[in-house]
Amino acid sequence: MLRVGCSKVDITPDFPAFLRGYASRKGLSDGIEDRLSAGVMVLDQDGTRILLLTVDSIGIGIRYCERIYKAIGERFGYGEDRIYLASSHTHFAPGFSGYCVIFPDGELPVGKYPPDDRYYDLFIVRLLSGIAEAEKNLEDTEIEETEIPVPAVPFNRRTIKRSDGMVEMSWLYPDNPDDFEFQKVDPMMTVWRFKTHGVNKAILARFGCHPVTGGFDEYAISADYPGHFQTIVQREFGCPGFFLQGTAGDVVPMQRNGESRRDIAEILVRSIRLAERSFRKIESFKLAAKVVQVPAMLSTTCPREEVETHLAKVFEDNSGDGFDVEKCIKGVYEYENAVAYPQDNTELPLRLMRLGDKVLVGMPFEVLTEIGLRLRKACPNAILTTITGGYEGYLPLAVDYPHGGYETTLGPYFQQGTGDRFLLAAIDAVKAFDKES
């Protein structure tokens, strides 16, 4: 029998913090539009216990994920292969790692800033308390699944110009749509509903669309539409809501300003209500989790023994009339990669978790849509979640590079071919996982 325990904890800082997601920011947060949370689901079956964590964050880098796994393991005994840690990718929340301010004339001078240890300490204390609470309310639970198309919300921002076949980034839906060929999105929302004694205990949904809906203040803390989704689930279904981000690396909302974050959340929740008759109870499944390491090589590097000198030169060369935002971002990425990775060759985690009839496949990137669609075609039971177990840049396929666009030029931390390698590794891993479990 499956047992499930769950909790939600508030991880909103009670002090100004640097929000992550936009390189143009040059000051600390100035308020709170809506609060941030971390969700905890403990799943237990026949001696197998897995922790599913959902966090309102732009993403948590691999090194910080490792710190979190260690803290959880020391207190609760979970191995890191039993922790599925996923971020919503809101662009209006603080992070833990150090950061750089690259735009001049702001509250904070241009330069490098240290890790936000104060926010990490707040986060880990509250997360551990949430895990303790979830373990205390483990109950026999039934699980139901459905998939719901929600096509009206997203579009693929990598719009291809009909004139030359190159990508022109459409951060907003273009005014001249007939000039472009629109690439694919994944419109499906996968939903799991957990019930105890016939009463809703939790609702978990996975949907792929960038949380960049803007709100009213770029410097105000917000969980964006995934946070509103969770709040509205609690209101409408009387149970906690949990959100997993899908293949949103190249997908943004059709509408992204003003009330859009609330509108999107309402659409998602109302779609669940309207799809009530489509839920199907999963009579039996074997709870399991696994981590596979995939080789990768950095694409942009700087000499590690001269990393601080390199960063200082980036700021020096891109100051005053010589300021070039793309060169500055590239130089900062080079610096951050040299600090984060002791060598160019490394391995990155691919995480698997069986949940009902589906296998969650977690990649530590902003994954482009086509990767998820190809994985699903090869393994129909696979559901890809992005920014899971790490946050290591964008993940395009090799065929995306000739068309250009932000996700293939500035976005990837790793060499061309990494996306193809992760896709093949995921297909092989899911097929082997199915045989094992």
Short mmCIF file of C-alpha atoms in Angstrom, two decimals:
data_model
loop_
_atom_site.label_atom_id
_atom_site.label_comp_id
_atom_site.label_asym_id
_atom_site.label_seq_id
_atom_site.Cartn_x
_atom_site.Cartn_y
_atom_site.Cartn_z
CA MET A 1 0.00 0.00 0.00
CA LEU A 2 1.23 3.49 -0.83
CA ARG A 3 1.50 5.90 2.08
CA VAL A 4 1.87 9.63 1.52
CA GLY A 5 2.66 12.52 3.83
CA CYS A 6 2.89 16.14 2.73
CA SER A 7 3.52 19.66 3.93
CA LYS A 8 4.12 23.18 2.65
CA VAL A 9 6.57 25.60 4.26
CA ASP A 10 6.98 29.34 3.67
CA ILE A 11 10.47 30.18 2.35
CA THR A 12 9.91 33.90 1.77
CA PRO A 13 12.81 35.95 3.18
CA ASP A 14 11.88 38.61 5.72
CA PHE A 15 14.74 40.79 4.47
CA PRO A 16 15.66 42.35 1.10
CA ALA A 17 17.39 39.84 -1.19
CA PHE A 18 18.74 39.72 -4.73
CA LEU A 19 16.17 38.10 -7.01
CA ARG A 20 17.38 35.75 -9.74
CA GLY A 21 16.16 35.44 -13.32
CA TYR A 22 16.88 38.75 -15.04
CA ALA A 23 20.40 40.00 -15.77
CA SER A 24 19.09 43.58 -15.79
CA ARG A 25 18.47 43.67 -12.03
CA LYS A 26 20.78 45.95 -10.10
CA GLY A 27 19.23 46.13 -6.64
CA LEU A 28 17.64 44.09 -3.86
CA SER A 29 13.98 43.12 -3.59
CA ASP A 30 11.63 45.91 -2.56
CA GLY A 31 8.52 44.02 -1.47
CA ILE A 32 6.41 40.88 -1.69
CA GLU A 33 3.65 40.40 -4.25
CA ASP A 34 3.02 36.84 -3.11
CA ARG A 35 4.89 34.42 -0.90
CA LEU A 36 7.28 31.60 -1.78
CA SER A 37 6.93 28.03 -0.60
CA ALA A 38 8.66 24.68 -0.63
CA GLY A 39 6.46 21.62 -0.97
CA VAL A 40 7.28 18.28 0.62
CA MET A 41 5.80 14.94 -0.37
CA VAL A 42 6.98 11.79 1.40
CA LEU A 43 6.02 8.62 -0.49
CA ASP A 44 6.43 5.27 1.24
CA GLN A 45 5.74 1.77 -0.06
CA ASP A 46 7.00 -1.60 1.17
CA GLY A 47 10.19 -0.21 2.68
CA THR A 48 10.93 2.22 -0.18
CA ARG A 49 10.67 5.84 0.89
CA ILE A 50 11.14 8.72 -1.56
CA LEU A 51 11.13 12.45 -1.00
CA LEU A 52 9.61 14.72 -3.66
CA LEU A 53 10.44 18.39 -3.12
CA THR A 54 9.03 21.31 -5.12
CA VAL A 55 10.60 24.73 -4.57
CA ASP A 56 9.58 28.23 -5.69
CA SER A 57 12.98 29.15 -7.11
CA ILE A 58 14.67 30.04 -10.39
CA GLY A 59 16.68 26.86 -9.85
CA ILE A 60 19.12 25.34 -7.37
CA GLY A 61 22.60 24.55 -8.69
CA ILE A 62 24.04 21.07 -8.35
CA ARG A 63 26.50 22.05 -5.60
CA TYR A 64 23.70 23.47 -3.46
CA CYS A 65 21.53 20.43 -4.22
CA GLU A 66 24.36 18.30 -2.83
CA ARG A 67 24.42 20.41 0.34
CA ILE A 68 20.66 20.01 0.69
CA TYR A 69 20.86 16.23 0.16
CA LYS A 70 23.54 15.99 2.83
CA ALA A 71 21.51 17.99 5.37
CA ILE A 72 18.42 15.86 4.68
CA GLY A 73 20.40 12.62 4.83
CA GLU A 74 22.05 13.49 8.14
CA ARG A 75 18.71 14.22 9.79
CA PHE A 76 16.31 11.81 8.10
CA GLY A 77 18.48 9.12 6.49
CA TYR A 78 17.50 9.64 2.85
CA GLY A 79 20.12 8.84 0.23
CA GLU A 80 20.41 11.42 -2.53
CA ASP A 81 19.04 8.88 -5.02
CA ARG A 82 15.79 8.99 -3.03
CA ILE A 83 15.38 12.78 -3.24
CA TYR A 84 13.67 14.33 -6.26
CA LEU A 85 14.27 18.07 -5.93
CA ALA A 86 12.60 20.27 -8.55
CA SER A 87 12.33 24.06 -8.93
CA SER A 88 9.41 25.97 -10.44
CA HIS A 89 11.74 28.46 -12.22
CA THR A 90 10.03 31.64 -11.01
CA HIS A 91 12.09 34.68 -12.01
CA PHE A 92 11.07 36.57 -8.85
CA ALA A 93 12.75 34.65 -6.01
CA PRO A 94 16.15 34.80 -4.29
CA GLY A 95 18.89 32.26 -4.83
CA PHE A 96 21.71 30.86 -2.72
CA SER A 97 24.84 31.20 -4.84
CA GLY A 98 26.94 34.28 -5.43
CA TYR A 99 25.83 36.61 -8.20
CA CYS A 100 27.07 39.43 -10.39
CA VAL A 101 25.53 42.82 -11.06
CA ILE A 102 26.41 43.81 -14.62
CA PHE A 103 24.26 46.89 -15.32
CA PRO A 104 25.57 50.23 -14.02
CA ASP A 105 23.84 53.07 -12.18
CA GLY A 106 21.79 50.96 -9.79
CA GLU A 107 21.38 50.44 -6.07
CA LEU A 108 24.23 47.90 -6.16
CA PRO A 109 27.54 48.76 -7.86
CA VAL A 110 28.67 46.59 -10.77
CA GLY A 111 30.63 43.60 -9.56
CA LYS A 112 30.63 40.22 -7.85
CA TYR A 113 28.62 39.52 -4.69
CA PRO A 114 28.97 36.62 -2.24
CA PRO A 115 26.55 33.72 -1.73
CA ASP A 116 23.35 34.53 0.13
CA ASP A 117 24.09 32.36 3.17
CA ARG A 118 21.38 34.09 5.16
CA TYR A 119 18.71 32.96 2.73
CA TYR A 120 20.15 29.44 2.46
CA ASP A 121 20.10 29.09 6.26
CA LEU A 122 16.46 30.22 6.36
CA PHE A 123 15.56 27.82 3.55
CA ILE A 124 17.22 24.71 4.96
CA VAL A 125 15.78 25.16 8.46
CA ARG A 126 12.26 25.53 7.10
CA LEU A 127 12.66 22.71 4.58
CA LEU A 128 13.82 20.28 7.26
CA SER A 129 10.86 21.25 9.44
CA GLY A 130 8.57 20.57 6.47
CA ILE A 131 10.04 17.10 5.97
CA ALA A 132 9.52 16.32 9.65
CA GLU A 133 5.90 17.44 9.40
CA ALA A 134 5.28 15.38 6.27
CA GLU A 135 6.72 12.25 7.85
CA LYS A 136 4.36 12.66 10.78
CA ASN A 137 1.22 12.63 8.60
CA LEU A 138 1.97 9.57 6.44
CA GLU A 139 -1.33 7.86 5.59
CA ASP A 140 -2.54 5.07 3.31
CA THR A 141 -3.26 6.86 0.06
CA GLU A 142 -4.78 6.11 -3.33
CA ILE A 143 -3.35 7.74 -6.44
CA GLU A 144 -5.20 8.85 -9.58
CA GLU A 145 -3.79 10.25 -12.82
CA THR A 146 -4.91 12.21 -15.84
CA GLU A 147 -3.50 14.29 -18.67
CA ILE A 148 -5.18 17.50 -19.74
CA PRO A 149 -4.40 19.62 -22.82
CA VAL A 150 -4.00 23.33 -22.04
CA PRO A 151 -3.05 24.79 -25.44
CA ALA A 152 -4.12 28.41 -24.96
CA VAL A 153 -1.43 29.40 -22.45
CA PRO A 154 2.03 28.92 -24.06
CA PHE A 155 3.90 29.58 -27.29
CA ASN A 156 7.45 28.77 -28.37
CA ARG A 157 9.54 31.95 -28.25
CA ARG A 158 12.10 30.52 -30.71
CA THR A 159 10.12 31.86 -33.66
CA ILE A 160 11.78 31.08 -36.99
CA LYS A 161 11.77 33.82 -39.60
CA ARG A 162 10.24 32.60 -42.85
CA SER A 163 12.61 34.93 -44.72
CA ASP A 164 15.86 33.19 -43.76
CA GLY A 165 15.10 30.24 -41.45
CA MET A 166 16.86 31.83 -38.47
CA VAL A 167 15.47 32.22 -34.97
CA GLU A 168 14.28 35.64 -33.88
CA MET A 169 13.59 35.54 -30.15
CA SER A 170 9.99 36.59 -29.47
CA TRP A 171 9.97 37.45 -25.78
CA LEU A 172 6.36 38.56 -26.34
CA TYR A 173 3.93 37.03 -28.82
CA PRO A 174 4.86 38.78 -32.08
CA ASP A 175 2.66 41.45 -33.66
CA ASN A 176 3.51 39.97 -37.07
CA PRO A 177 2.93 36.22 -36.52
CA ASP A 178 2.55 35.47 -40.24
CA ASP A 179 6.25 36.28 -40.70
CA PHE A 180 7.27 33.36 -38.51
CA GLU A 181 7.15 29.61 -38.31
CA PHE A 182 6.20 28.67 -34.75
CA GLN A 183 7.93 25.68 -33.19
CA LYS A 184 6.28 23.08 -30.99
CA VAL A 185 5.13 23.33 -27.39
CA ASP A 186 4.00 20.57 -25.07
CA PRO A 187 0.43 21.60 -24.18
CA MET A 188 -0.23 18.65 -21.85
CA MET A 189 -0.61 19.07 -18.11
CA THR A 190 -0.09 15.82 -16.22
CA VAL A 191 -1.92 15.63 -12.90
CA TRP A 192 -1.67 13.20 -10.01
CA ARG A 193 -4.35 13.28 -7.33
CA PHE A 194 -3.73 11.65 -3.95
CA LYS A 195 -6.70 10.64 -1.80
CA THR A 196 -7.01 9.35 1.74
CA HIS A 197 -10.36 7.87 2.79
CA GLY A 198 -11.89 9.42 -0.31
CA VAL A 199 -10.70 12.94 0.60
CA ASN A 200 -8.12 14.91 -1.39
CA LYS A 201 -4.73 14.83 0.32
CA ALA A 202 -2.62 16.47 -2.40
CA ILE A 203 -2.64 17.44 -6.06
CA LEU A 204 0.59 17.41 -8.07
CA ALA A 205 0.75 18.86 -11.59
CA ARG A 206 3.45 19.12 -14.24
CA PHE A 207 3.17 21.78 -16.96
CA GLY A 208 5.76 23.41 -19.20
CA CYS A 209 5.80 27.21 -19.48
CA HIS A 210 8.32 29.84 -18.34
CA PRO A 211 7.20 31.67 -15.15
CA VAL A 212 7.98 35.15 -16.47
CA THR A 213 4.57 36.73 -16.16
CA GLY A 214 5.92 39.95 -14.73
CA GLY A 215 3.34 41.10 -12.25
CA PHE A 216 3.68 44.76 -11.39
CA ASP A 217 7.20 45.10 -9.97
CA GLU A 218 10.40 43.46 -11.24
CA TYR A 219 11.89 43.77 -7.76
CA ALA A 220 8.95 42.25 -5.85
CA ILE A 221 9.15 38.65 -4.62
CA SER A 222 6.67 36.29 -6.28
CA ALA A 223 6.18 32.58 -6.92
CA ASP A 224 4.59 33.58 -10.26
CA TYR A 225 1.86 31.41 -11.77
CA PRO A 226 3.13 28.13 -10.19
CA GLY A 227 2.66 29.74 -6.78
CA HIS A 228 -0.82 30.96 -7.62
CA PHE A 229 -1.61 27.48 -8.94
CA GLN A 230 -0.73 25.98 -5.57
CA THR A 231 -2.77 28.59 -3.69
CA ILE A 232 -5.84 28.08 -5.88
CA VAL A 233 -5.61 24.28 -5.56
CA GLN A 234 -5.75 24.70 -1.79
CA ARG A 235 -8.77 26.98 -2.14
CA GLU A 236 -10.70 24.90 -4.67
CA PHE A 237 -9.80 21.35 -3.65
CA GLY A 238 -9.06 21.75 0.05
CA CYS A 239 -5.61 20.19 -0.15
CA PRO A 240 -2.02 21.30 -0.85
CA GLY A 241 -0.99 21.84 -4.46
CA PHE A 242 2.44 20.95 -5.79
CA PHE A 243 3.95 22.06 -9.12
CA LEU A 244 6.61 20.54 -11.38
CA GLN A 245 8.02 22.52 -14.31
CA GLY A 246 8.01 20.80 -17.71
CA THR A 247 10.04 21.50 -20.84
CA ALA A 248 9.82 25.28 -20.65
CA GLY A 249 13.30 26.19 -21.92
CA ASP A 250 11.85 27.70 -25.10
CA VAL A 251 8.24 28.25 -24.03
CA VAL A 252 6.69 31.42 -22.59
CA PRO A 253 3.13 32.60 -21.89
CA MET A 254 1.02 34.21 -24.61
CA GLN A 255 0.19 36.89 -22.03
CA ARG A 256 2.80 37.77 -19.42
CA ASN A 257 1.92 41.06 -17.76
CA GLY A 258 -0.47 42.41 -15.13
CA GLU A 259 -2.84 39.71 -13.91
CA SER A 260 -1.49 37.02 -16.25
CA ARG A 261 0.11 34.92 -13.51
CA ARG A 262 -3.25 34.63 -11.75
CA ASP A 263 -5.09 34.00 -15.04
CA ILE A 264 -2.75 31.15 -16.00
CA ALA A 265 -3.09 29.55 -12.57
CA GLU A 266 -6.88 29.78 -12.74
CA ILE A 267 -6.89 28.16 -16.19
CA LEU A 268 -4.76 25.26 -14.96
CA VAL A 269 -6.84 24.64 -11.84
CA ARG A 270 -10.18 25.03 -13.62
CA SER A 271 -8.95 22.58 -16.26
CA ILE A 272 -8.37 20.02 -13.52
CA ARG A 273 -11.88 20.54 -12.23
CA LEU A 274 -13.39 20.24 -15.71
CA ALA A 275 -11.39 17.05 -16.36
CA GLU A 276 -12.75 15.33 -13.24
CA ARG A 277 -14.20 12.41 -15.19
CA SER A 278 -10.87 11.67 -16.89
CA PHE A 279 -9.01 10.71 -13.69
CA ARG A 280 -8.13 7.02 -13.47
CA LYS A 281 -7.18 5.21 -10.28
CA ILE A 282 -3.83 3.44 -10.33
CA GLU A 283 -4.50 0.11 -8.66
CA SER A 284 -0.90 -0.93 -8.16
CA PHE A 285 2.59 0.26 -8.99
CA LYS A 286 6.07 -0.15 -7.62
CA LEU A 287 7.52 3.03 -6.10
CA ALA A 288 11.14 3.42 -7.19
CA ALA A 289 13.83 6.01 -7.86
CA LYS A 290 17.21 6.03 -9.54
CA VAL A 291 20.03 8.40 -10.56
CA VAL A 292 22.10 7.98 -13.73
CA GLN A 293 25.24 10.06 -14.31
CA VAL A 294 25.66 11.46 -17.85
CA PRO A 295 29.04 12.72 -19.18
CA ALA A 296 29.21 16.39 -20.16
CA MET A 297 31.86 18.93 -21.10
CA LEU A 298 31.75 22.67 -20.50
CA SER A 299 31.42 24.86 -23.58
CA THR A 300 32.84 28.11 -22.18
CA THR A 301 35.78 28.14 -19.79
CA CYS A 302 38.35 30.48 -18.34
CA PRO A 303 41.68 29.55 -16.71
CA ARG A 304 40.80 28.39 -13.20
CA GLU A 305 44.04 29.66 -11.73
CA GLU A 306 43.21 33.16 -13.01
CA VAL A 307 39.45 33.14 -12.47
CA GLU A 308 39.24 36.35 -10.41
CA THR A 309 41.47 38.22 -12.85
CA HIS A 310 39.25 36.99 -15.68
CA LEU A 311 36.11 38.36 -14.03
CA ALA A 312 37.74 41.70 -13.25
CA LYS A 313 38.70 42.04 -16.91
CA VAL A 314 35.14 41.21 -18.00
CA PHE A 315 33.85 44.17 -15.98
CA GLU A 316 36.70 46.42 -17.09
CA ASP A 317 36.18 45.65 -20.80
CA ASN A 318 32.42 46.12 -20.55
CA SER A 319 32.17 49.44 -18.77
CA GLY A 320 31.23 52.93 -19.84
CA ASP A 321 30.80 53.33 -23.60
CA GLY A 322 32.20 49.82 -24.09
CA PHE A 323 29.36 48.09 -22.23
CA ASP A 324 28.20 45.01 -24.16
CA VAL A 325 25.56 43.05 -22.29
CA GLU A 326 26.04 39.80 -24.21
CA LYS A 327 29.82 39.80 -23.80
CA CYS A 328 29.40 40.60 -20.13
CA ILE A 329 26.91 37.76 -19.58
CA LYS A 330 29.20 35.35 -21.45
CA GLY A 331 32.18 36.39 -19.34
CA VAL A 332 30.22 35.99 -16.11
CA TYR A 333 29.10 32.51 -17.21
CA GLU A 334 32.73 31.59 -17.89
CA TYR A 335 33.66 32.74 -14.42
CA GLU A 336 30.77 30.92 -12.72
CA ASN A 337 31.50 27.67 -14.57
CA ALA A 338 35.18 27.79 -13.70
CA VAL A 339 34.26 28.21 -10.02
CA ALA A 340 31.53 25.56 -10.04
CA TYR A 341 33.37 22.82 -11.95
CA PRO A 342 36.92 21.76 -11.02
CA GLN A 343 37.50 20.49 -14.60
CA ASP A 344 35.89 20.83 -18.00
CA ASN A 345 34.87 17.17 -18.12
CA THR A 346 32.18 16.29 -15.62
CA GLU A 347 29.07 14.17 -15.06
CA LEU A 348 25.56 15.47 -14.45
CA PRO A 349 22.62 13.63 -12.85
CA LEU A 350 19.59 12.28 -14.67
CA ARG A 351 16.94 11.41 -12.08
CA LEU A 352 14.12 8.88 -12.40
CA MET A 353 11.11 8.39 -10.16
CA ARG A 354 8.18 6.06 -10.75
CA LEU A 355 4.87 7.69 -9.86
CA GLY A 356 1.74 5.76 -10.74
CA ASP A 357 1.80 4.72 -14.39
CA LYS A 358 4.39 7.38 -15.21
CA VAL A 359 8.14 7.75 -14.81
CA LEU A 360 9.29 11.25 -13.87
CA VAL A 361 12.55 12.07 -15.66
CA GLY A 362 14.41 14.97 -14.08
CA MET A 363 17.13 16.90 -15.93
CA PRO A 364 19.20 19.69 -14.30
CA PHE A 365 18.64 22.17 -17.14
CA GLU A 366 16.15 24.46 -18.80
CA VAL A 367 15.14 21.78 -21.30
CA LEU A 368 13.83 22.68 -24.75
CA THR A 369 10.48 21.23 -25.81
CA GLU A 370 11.65 18.88 -28.54
CA ILE A 371 13.70 16.84 -26.07
CA GLY A 372 10.63 16.10 -23.97
CA LEU A 373 8.51 15.27 -27.02
CA ARG A 374 11.14 12.88 -28.42
CA LEU A 375 11.52 11.21 -25.03
CA ARG A 376 7.75 10.73 -24.80
CA LYS A 377 7.62 9.29 -28.32
CA ALA A 378 10.28 6.71 -27.43
CA CYS A 379 8.93 6.08 -23.91
CA PRO A 380 5.20 6.94 -23.72
CA ASN A 381 5.17 6.69 -19.92
CA ALA A 382 8.02 9.22 -19.44
CA ILE A 383 7.28 12.72 -18.13
CA LEU A 384 10.24 15.11 -18.25
CA THR A 385 10.69 17.74 -15.56
CA THR A 386 13.16 20.56 -15.94
CA ILE A 387 15.58 22.14 -13.43
CA THR A 388 15.53 18.97 -11.33
CA GLY A 389 18.54 18.08 -9.20
CA GLY A 390 20.42 21.12 -10.48
CA TYR A 391 20.27 24.26 -12.60
CA GLU A 392 23.01 24.11 -15.23
CA GLY A 393 21.89 26.34 -18.09
CA TYR A 394 19.88 25.54 -21.22
CA LEU A 395 19.66 22.16 -22.93
CA PRO A 396 19.05 22.32 -26.70
CA LEU A 397 19.56 19.61 -29.31
CA ALA A 398 22.35 19.81 -31.90
CA VAL A 399 19.77 20.59 -34.63
CA ASP A 400 18.82 23.79 -32.78
CA TYR A 401 22.25 25.43 -33.01
CA PRO A 402 22.33 26.38 -36.72
CA HIS A 403 19.13 28.42 -36.25
CA GLY A 404 20.67 30.62 -33.53
CA GLY A 405 18.72 32.13 -30.66
CA TYR A 406 19.53 32.85 -27.01
CA GLU A 407 19.16 29.22 -25.89
CA THR A 408 21.98 28.11 -28.23
CA THR A 409 24.32 31.09 -28.00
CA LEU A 410 24.43 32.50 -24.45
CA GLY A 411 22.26 29.89 -22.73
CA PRO A 412 24.14 26.57 -22.77
CA TYR A 413 26.93 25.94 -20.27
CA PHE A 414 27.85 22.65 -21.96
CA GLN A 415 29.07 21.72 -25.41
CA GLN A 416 26.84 21.10 -28.41
CA GLY A 417 25.60 17.51 -28.32
CA THR A 418 24.93 17.47 -24.57
CA GLY A 419 21.16 17.62 -25.17
CA ASP A 420 21.32 14.68 -27.60
CA ARG A 421 23.40 12.73 -25.09
CA PHE A 422 20.93 13.41 -22.28
CA LEU A 423 18.00 12.43 -24.48
CA LEU A 424 19.56 9.09 -25.43
CA ALA A 425 20.59 8.47 -21.83
CA ALA A 426 17.03 9.18 -20.67
CA ILE A 427 15.51 6.80 -23.22
CA ASP A 428 17.89 4.02 -22.23
CA ALA A 429 17.42 4.73 -18.53
CA VAL A 430 13.61 4.69 -18.67
CA LYS A 431 13.57 1.43 -20.61
CA ALA A 432 15.96 -0.19 -18.13
CA PHE A 433 14.04 1.30 -15.20
CA ASP A 434 10.81 -0.22 -16.50
CA LYS A 435 12.44 -3.65 -16.62
CA GLU A 436 13.88 -3.27 -13.11
CA SER A 437 10.68 -2.02 -11.47
#
